Short mmCIF file of C-alpha atoms in Angstrom, two decimals:
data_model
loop_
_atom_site.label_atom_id
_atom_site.label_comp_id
_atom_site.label_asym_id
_atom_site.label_seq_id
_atom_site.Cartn_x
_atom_site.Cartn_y
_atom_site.Cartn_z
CA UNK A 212 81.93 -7.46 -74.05
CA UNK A 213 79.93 -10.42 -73.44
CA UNK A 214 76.12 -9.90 -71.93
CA UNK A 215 74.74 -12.49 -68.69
CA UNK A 216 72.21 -13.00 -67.33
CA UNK A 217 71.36 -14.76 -64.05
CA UNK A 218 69.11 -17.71 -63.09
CA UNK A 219 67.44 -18.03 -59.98
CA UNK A 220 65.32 -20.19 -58.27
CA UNK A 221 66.34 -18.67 -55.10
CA UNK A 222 66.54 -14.83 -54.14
CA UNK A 223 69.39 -15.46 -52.20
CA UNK A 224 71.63 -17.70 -54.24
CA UNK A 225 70.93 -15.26 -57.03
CA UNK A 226 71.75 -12.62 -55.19
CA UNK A 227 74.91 -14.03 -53.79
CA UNK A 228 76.03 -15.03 -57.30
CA UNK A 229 74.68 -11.42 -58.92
CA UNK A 230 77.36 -10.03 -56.17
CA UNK A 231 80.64 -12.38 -57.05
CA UNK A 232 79.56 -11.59 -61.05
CA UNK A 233 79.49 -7.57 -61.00
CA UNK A 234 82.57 -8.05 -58.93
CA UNK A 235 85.47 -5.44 -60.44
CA UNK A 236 87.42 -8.95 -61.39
CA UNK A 237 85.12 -9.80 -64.53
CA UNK A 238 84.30 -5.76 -65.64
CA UNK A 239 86.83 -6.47 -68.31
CA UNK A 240 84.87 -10.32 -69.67
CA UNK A 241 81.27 -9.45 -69.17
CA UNK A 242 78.76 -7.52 -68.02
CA UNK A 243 75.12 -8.87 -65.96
CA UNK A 244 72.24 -7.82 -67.83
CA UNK A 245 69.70 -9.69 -66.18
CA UNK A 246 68.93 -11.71 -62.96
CA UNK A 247 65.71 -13.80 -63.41
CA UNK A 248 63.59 -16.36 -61.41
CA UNK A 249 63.56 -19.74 -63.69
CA UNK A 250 59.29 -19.92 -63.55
CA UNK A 251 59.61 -16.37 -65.50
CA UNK A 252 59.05 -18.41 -69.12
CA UNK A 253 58.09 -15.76 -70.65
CA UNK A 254 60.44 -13.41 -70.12
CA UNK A 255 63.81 -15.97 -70.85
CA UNK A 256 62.07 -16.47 -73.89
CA UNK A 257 62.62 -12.87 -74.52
CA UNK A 258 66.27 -12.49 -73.16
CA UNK A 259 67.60 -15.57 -74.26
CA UNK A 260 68.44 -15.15 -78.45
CA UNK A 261 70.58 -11.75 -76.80
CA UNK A 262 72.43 -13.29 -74.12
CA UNK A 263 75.83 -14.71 -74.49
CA UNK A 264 75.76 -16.23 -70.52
CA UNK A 265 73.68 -17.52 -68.75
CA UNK A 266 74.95 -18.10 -64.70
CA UNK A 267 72.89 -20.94 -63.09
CA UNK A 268 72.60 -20.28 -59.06
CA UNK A 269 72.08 -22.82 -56.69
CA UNK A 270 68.87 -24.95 -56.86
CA UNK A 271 68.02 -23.81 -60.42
CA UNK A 272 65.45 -25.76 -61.90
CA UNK A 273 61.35 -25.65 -63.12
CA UNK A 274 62.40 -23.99 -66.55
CA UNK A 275 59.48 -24.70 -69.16
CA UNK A 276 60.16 -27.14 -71.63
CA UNK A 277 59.85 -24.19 -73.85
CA UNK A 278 62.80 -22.27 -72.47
CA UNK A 279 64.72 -25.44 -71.85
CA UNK A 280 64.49 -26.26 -75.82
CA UNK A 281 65.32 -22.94 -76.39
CA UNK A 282 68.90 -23.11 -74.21
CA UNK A 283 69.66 -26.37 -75.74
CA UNK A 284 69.36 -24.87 -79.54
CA UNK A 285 71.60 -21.98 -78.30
CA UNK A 286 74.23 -24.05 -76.37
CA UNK A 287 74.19 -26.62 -79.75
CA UNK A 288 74.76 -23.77 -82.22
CA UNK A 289 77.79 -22.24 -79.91
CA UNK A 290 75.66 -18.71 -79.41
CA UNK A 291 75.12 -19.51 -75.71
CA UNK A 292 77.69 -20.57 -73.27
CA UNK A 293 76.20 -22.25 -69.49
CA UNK A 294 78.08 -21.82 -66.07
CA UNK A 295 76.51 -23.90 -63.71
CA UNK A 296 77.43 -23.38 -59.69
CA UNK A 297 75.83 -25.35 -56.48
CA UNK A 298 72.71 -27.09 -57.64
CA UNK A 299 70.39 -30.08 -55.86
CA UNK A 300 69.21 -33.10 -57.53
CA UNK A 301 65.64 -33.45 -58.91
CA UNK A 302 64.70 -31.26 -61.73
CA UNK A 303 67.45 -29.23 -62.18
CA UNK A 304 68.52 -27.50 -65.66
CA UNK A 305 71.51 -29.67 -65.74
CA UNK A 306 69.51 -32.84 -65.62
CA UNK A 307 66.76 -31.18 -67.95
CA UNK A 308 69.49 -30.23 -70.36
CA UNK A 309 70.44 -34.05 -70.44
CA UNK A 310 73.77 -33.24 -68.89
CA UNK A 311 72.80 -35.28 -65.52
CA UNK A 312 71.12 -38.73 -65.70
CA UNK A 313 67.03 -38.79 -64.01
CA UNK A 314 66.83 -39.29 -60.67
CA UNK A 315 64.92 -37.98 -57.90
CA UNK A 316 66.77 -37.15 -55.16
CA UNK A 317 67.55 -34.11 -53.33
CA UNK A 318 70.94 -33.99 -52.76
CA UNK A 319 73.00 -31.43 -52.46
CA UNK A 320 76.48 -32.08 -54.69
CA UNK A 321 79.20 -29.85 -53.07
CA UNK A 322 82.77 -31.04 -51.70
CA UNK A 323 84.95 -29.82 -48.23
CA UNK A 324 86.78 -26.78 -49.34
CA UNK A 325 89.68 -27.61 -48.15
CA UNK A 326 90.61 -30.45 -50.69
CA UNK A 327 91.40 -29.02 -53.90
CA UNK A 328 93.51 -30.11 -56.64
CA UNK A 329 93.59 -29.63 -60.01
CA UNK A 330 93.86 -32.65 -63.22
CA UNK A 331 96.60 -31.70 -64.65
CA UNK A 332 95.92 -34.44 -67.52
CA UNK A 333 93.31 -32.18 -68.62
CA UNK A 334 93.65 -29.00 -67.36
CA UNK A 335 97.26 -29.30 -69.60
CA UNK A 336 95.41 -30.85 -72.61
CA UNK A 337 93.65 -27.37 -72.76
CA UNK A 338 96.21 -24.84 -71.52
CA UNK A 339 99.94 -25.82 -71.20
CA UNK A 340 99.73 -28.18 -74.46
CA UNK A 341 97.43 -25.73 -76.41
CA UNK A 342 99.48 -22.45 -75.39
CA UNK A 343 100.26 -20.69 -78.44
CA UNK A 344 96.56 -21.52 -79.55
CA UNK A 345 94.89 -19.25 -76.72
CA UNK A 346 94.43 -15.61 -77.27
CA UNK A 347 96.51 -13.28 -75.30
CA UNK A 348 94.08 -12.68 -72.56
CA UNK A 349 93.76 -16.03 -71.54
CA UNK A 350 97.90 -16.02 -72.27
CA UNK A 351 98.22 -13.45 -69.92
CA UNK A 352 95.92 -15.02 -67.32
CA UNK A 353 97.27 -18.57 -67.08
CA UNK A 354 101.09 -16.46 -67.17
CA UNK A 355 99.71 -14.60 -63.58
CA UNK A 356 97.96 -17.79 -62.18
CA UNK A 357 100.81 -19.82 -62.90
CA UNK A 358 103.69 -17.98 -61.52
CA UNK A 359 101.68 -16.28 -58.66
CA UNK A 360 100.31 -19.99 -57.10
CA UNK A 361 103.70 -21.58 -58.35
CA UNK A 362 103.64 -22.99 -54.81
CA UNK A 363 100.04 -24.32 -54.86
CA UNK A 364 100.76 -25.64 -58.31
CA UNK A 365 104.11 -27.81 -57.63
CA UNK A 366 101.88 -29.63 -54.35
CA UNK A 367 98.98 -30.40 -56.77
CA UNK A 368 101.18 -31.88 -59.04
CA UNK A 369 102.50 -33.78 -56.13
CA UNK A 370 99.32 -35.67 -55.58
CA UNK A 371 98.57 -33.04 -52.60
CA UNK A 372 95.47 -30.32 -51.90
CA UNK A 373 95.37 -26.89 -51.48
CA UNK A 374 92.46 -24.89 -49.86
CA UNK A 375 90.78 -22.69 -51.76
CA UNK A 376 89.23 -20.76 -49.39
CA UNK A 377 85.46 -22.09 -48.84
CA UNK A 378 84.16 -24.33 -46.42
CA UNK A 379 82.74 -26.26 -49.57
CA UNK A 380 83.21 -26.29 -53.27
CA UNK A 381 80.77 -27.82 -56.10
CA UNK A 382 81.08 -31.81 -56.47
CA UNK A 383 79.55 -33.17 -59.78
CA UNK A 384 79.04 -36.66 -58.83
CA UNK A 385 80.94 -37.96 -62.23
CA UNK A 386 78.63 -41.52 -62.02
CA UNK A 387 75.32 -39.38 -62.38
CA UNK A 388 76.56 -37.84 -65.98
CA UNK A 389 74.61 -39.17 -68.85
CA UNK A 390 78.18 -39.57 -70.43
CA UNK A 391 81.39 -38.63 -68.24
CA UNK A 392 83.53 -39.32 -71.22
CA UNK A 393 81.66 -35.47 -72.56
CA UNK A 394 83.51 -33.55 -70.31
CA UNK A 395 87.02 -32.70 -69.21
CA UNK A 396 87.36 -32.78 -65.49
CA UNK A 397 89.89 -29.90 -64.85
CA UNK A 398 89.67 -30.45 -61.02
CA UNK A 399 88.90 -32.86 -58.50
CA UNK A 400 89.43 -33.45 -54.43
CA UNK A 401 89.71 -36.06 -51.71
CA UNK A 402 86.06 -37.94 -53.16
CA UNK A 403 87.66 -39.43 -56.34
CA UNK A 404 83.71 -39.53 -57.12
CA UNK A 405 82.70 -36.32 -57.95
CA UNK A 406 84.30 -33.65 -59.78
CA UNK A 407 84.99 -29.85 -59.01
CA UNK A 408 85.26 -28.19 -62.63
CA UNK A 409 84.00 -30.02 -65.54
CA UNK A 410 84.14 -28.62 -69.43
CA UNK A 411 81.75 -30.03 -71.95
CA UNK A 412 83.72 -31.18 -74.81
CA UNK A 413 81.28 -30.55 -77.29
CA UNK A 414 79.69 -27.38 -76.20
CA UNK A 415 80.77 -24.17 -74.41
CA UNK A 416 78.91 -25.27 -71.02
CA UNK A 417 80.77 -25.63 -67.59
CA UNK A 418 80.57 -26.73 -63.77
CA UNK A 419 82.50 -24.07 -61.72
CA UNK A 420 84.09 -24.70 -58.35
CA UNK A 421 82.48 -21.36 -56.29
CA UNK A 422 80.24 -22.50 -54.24
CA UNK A 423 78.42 -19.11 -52.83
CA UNK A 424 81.23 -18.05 -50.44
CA UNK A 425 82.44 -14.27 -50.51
CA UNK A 426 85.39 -15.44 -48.09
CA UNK A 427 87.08 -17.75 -51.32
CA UNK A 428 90.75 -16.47 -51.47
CA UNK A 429 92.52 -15.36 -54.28
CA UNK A 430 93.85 -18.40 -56.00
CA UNK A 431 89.76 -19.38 -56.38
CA UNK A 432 89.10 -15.89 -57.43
CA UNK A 433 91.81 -16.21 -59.98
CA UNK A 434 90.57 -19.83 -60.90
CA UNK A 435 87.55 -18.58 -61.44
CA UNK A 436 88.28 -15.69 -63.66
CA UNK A 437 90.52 -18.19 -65.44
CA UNK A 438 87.81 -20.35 -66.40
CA UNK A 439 85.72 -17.98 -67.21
CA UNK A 440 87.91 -16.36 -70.05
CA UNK A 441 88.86 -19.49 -71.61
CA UNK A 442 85.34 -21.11 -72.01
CA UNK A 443 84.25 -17.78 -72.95
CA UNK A 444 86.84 -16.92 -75.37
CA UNK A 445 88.65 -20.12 -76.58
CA UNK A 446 86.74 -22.85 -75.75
CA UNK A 447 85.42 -24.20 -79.15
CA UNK A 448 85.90 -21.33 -80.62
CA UNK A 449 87.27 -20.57 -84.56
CA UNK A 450 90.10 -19.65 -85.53
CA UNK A 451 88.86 -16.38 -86.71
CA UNK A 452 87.41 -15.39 -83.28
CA UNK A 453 90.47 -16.18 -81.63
CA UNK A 454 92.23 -13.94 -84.13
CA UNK A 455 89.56 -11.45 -83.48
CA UNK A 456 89.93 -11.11 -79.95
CA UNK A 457 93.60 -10.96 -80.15
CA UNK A 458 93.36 -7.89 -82.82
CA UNK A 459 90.95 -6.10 -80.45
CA UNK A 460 93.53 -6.89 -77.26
CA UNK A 461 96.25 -5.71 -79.08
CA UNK A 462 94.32 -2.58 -80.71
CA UNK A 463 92.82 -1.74 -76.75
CA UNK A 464 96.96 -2.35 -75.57
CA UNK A 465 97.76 0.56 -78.67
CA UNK A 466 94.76 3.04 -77.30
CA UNK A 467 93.67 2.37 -80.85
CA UNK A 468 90.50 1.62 -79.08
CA UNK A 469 88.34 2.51 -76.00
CA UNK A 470 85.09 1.08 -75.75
CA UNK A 471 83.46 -1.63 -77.70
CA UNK A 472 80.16 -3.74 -76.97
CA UNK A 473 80.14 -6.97 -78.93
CA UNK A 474 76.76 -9.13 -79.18
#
């Protein structure tokens, strides 16, 4: 089981996020040790070498330079994997992470909703095309979301979008990257601009669509857990900790085993 925690600038965008993440849909991928305000340096200091996650809320930024050194070790040695949701311009952890060029503006990137499709020139470069790579969670995942939103799927693929639920989604502006060519961008909408969900191609870090809705319907739910699962568990990983994880799915599926906490 992987360990979070949660950063917050915000008391309620943290708490929003804590409540999608300790959601019964993720019991089974991780579990939320911590939710704590970005100023705290000292304690993310502490918590940071036994994290596996760490979930940015909206409007995270003013991390030390300390901590923020500290993250980008992590992320660069593949110990630490980065979700980022909603966030504004300025000095944000994205931009003080390098991910986002300098500017200061306070914008708010986030997208209408109701526009939603996915790339499938990426989004197949990882799944469809690398299928007998993932582990059998992720399998079995991408097996459900793909025959349950077989509808939703055969529009996107016909150049149309599907709502996913929220009056807004995130929307990386893709010009403001220090280097779009880093990431695959697994989903876009109606701005050909900005992106929805972006996947570093170097390290296990990620821009998720969810952006602080509880009303999202199930195919974002589903997305969400999706994306999750494979950063988490295939993304970059070796091809002994993809073996791994299958042995321990397949030992769980036998009642060979019933609990396990792995660090």
């Amino acid at each position: 089981m992987f360990k979070g925690a949660v950063a917050q600038s915000n008391s309620h965008f943290g708490g929003t996020l804590l409540k999608k993440l300790v959601s019964p849909l993720f019991k089974d991928l991780f579990t939320i040790s911590y939710c704590v305000d970005t100023t705290d340096t000292d304690k993310w200091l502490e918590i940071i070498p036994e994290v596996n996650i760490i979930f940015f809320s909206a409007n995270s930024h003013y991390f030390s330079e300390e901590v923020v050194q500290l993250i980008n070790t992590r992320i660069q040695e593949k110990k630490l994997t980065l979700f980022f949701f909603r966030f504004v311009s300025g000095n944000n952890i994205a931009r003080q992470l390098n991910f986002y060029k300098e500017k200061t503006d306070s914008s708010v990137h986030y997208s209408g909703g109701r526009n939603f499709k996915l790339n499938f020139n990426d989004f197949d470069k990882l799944f469809t095309d690398n299928y007998h790579k993932l582990s059998f969670n992720v399998q079995y995942q991408l097996n459900q979301f793909t025959d349950t939103y077989s509808g939703e799927i055969k529009m996107m693929k016909g150049n149309n979008y599907v709502n996913i639920g929220n009056e807004y989604m995130n929307g990386v502006i893709l010009k403001d990257l220090t280097c779009v060519d880093d990431w695959y961008i697994l989903a876009d909408n109606l701005e050909k601009t900005r992106g929805t969900i972006l996947l570093h191609k170097k390290f296990k870090v990620c821009f998720c669509h969810w952006y602080f809705s509880q009303n999202d319907n199930e195919f974002s739910k589903s997305l969400l857990k999706l994306t999750f699962s494979y950063v988490l568990l295939d993304h970059l990983n070796d091809k002994n900790i993809v073996k791994y994880f299958n042995n321990l799915k397949k030992r769980q599926e036998e009642c060979k085993l019933t609990d396990i906490d792995i660090n």
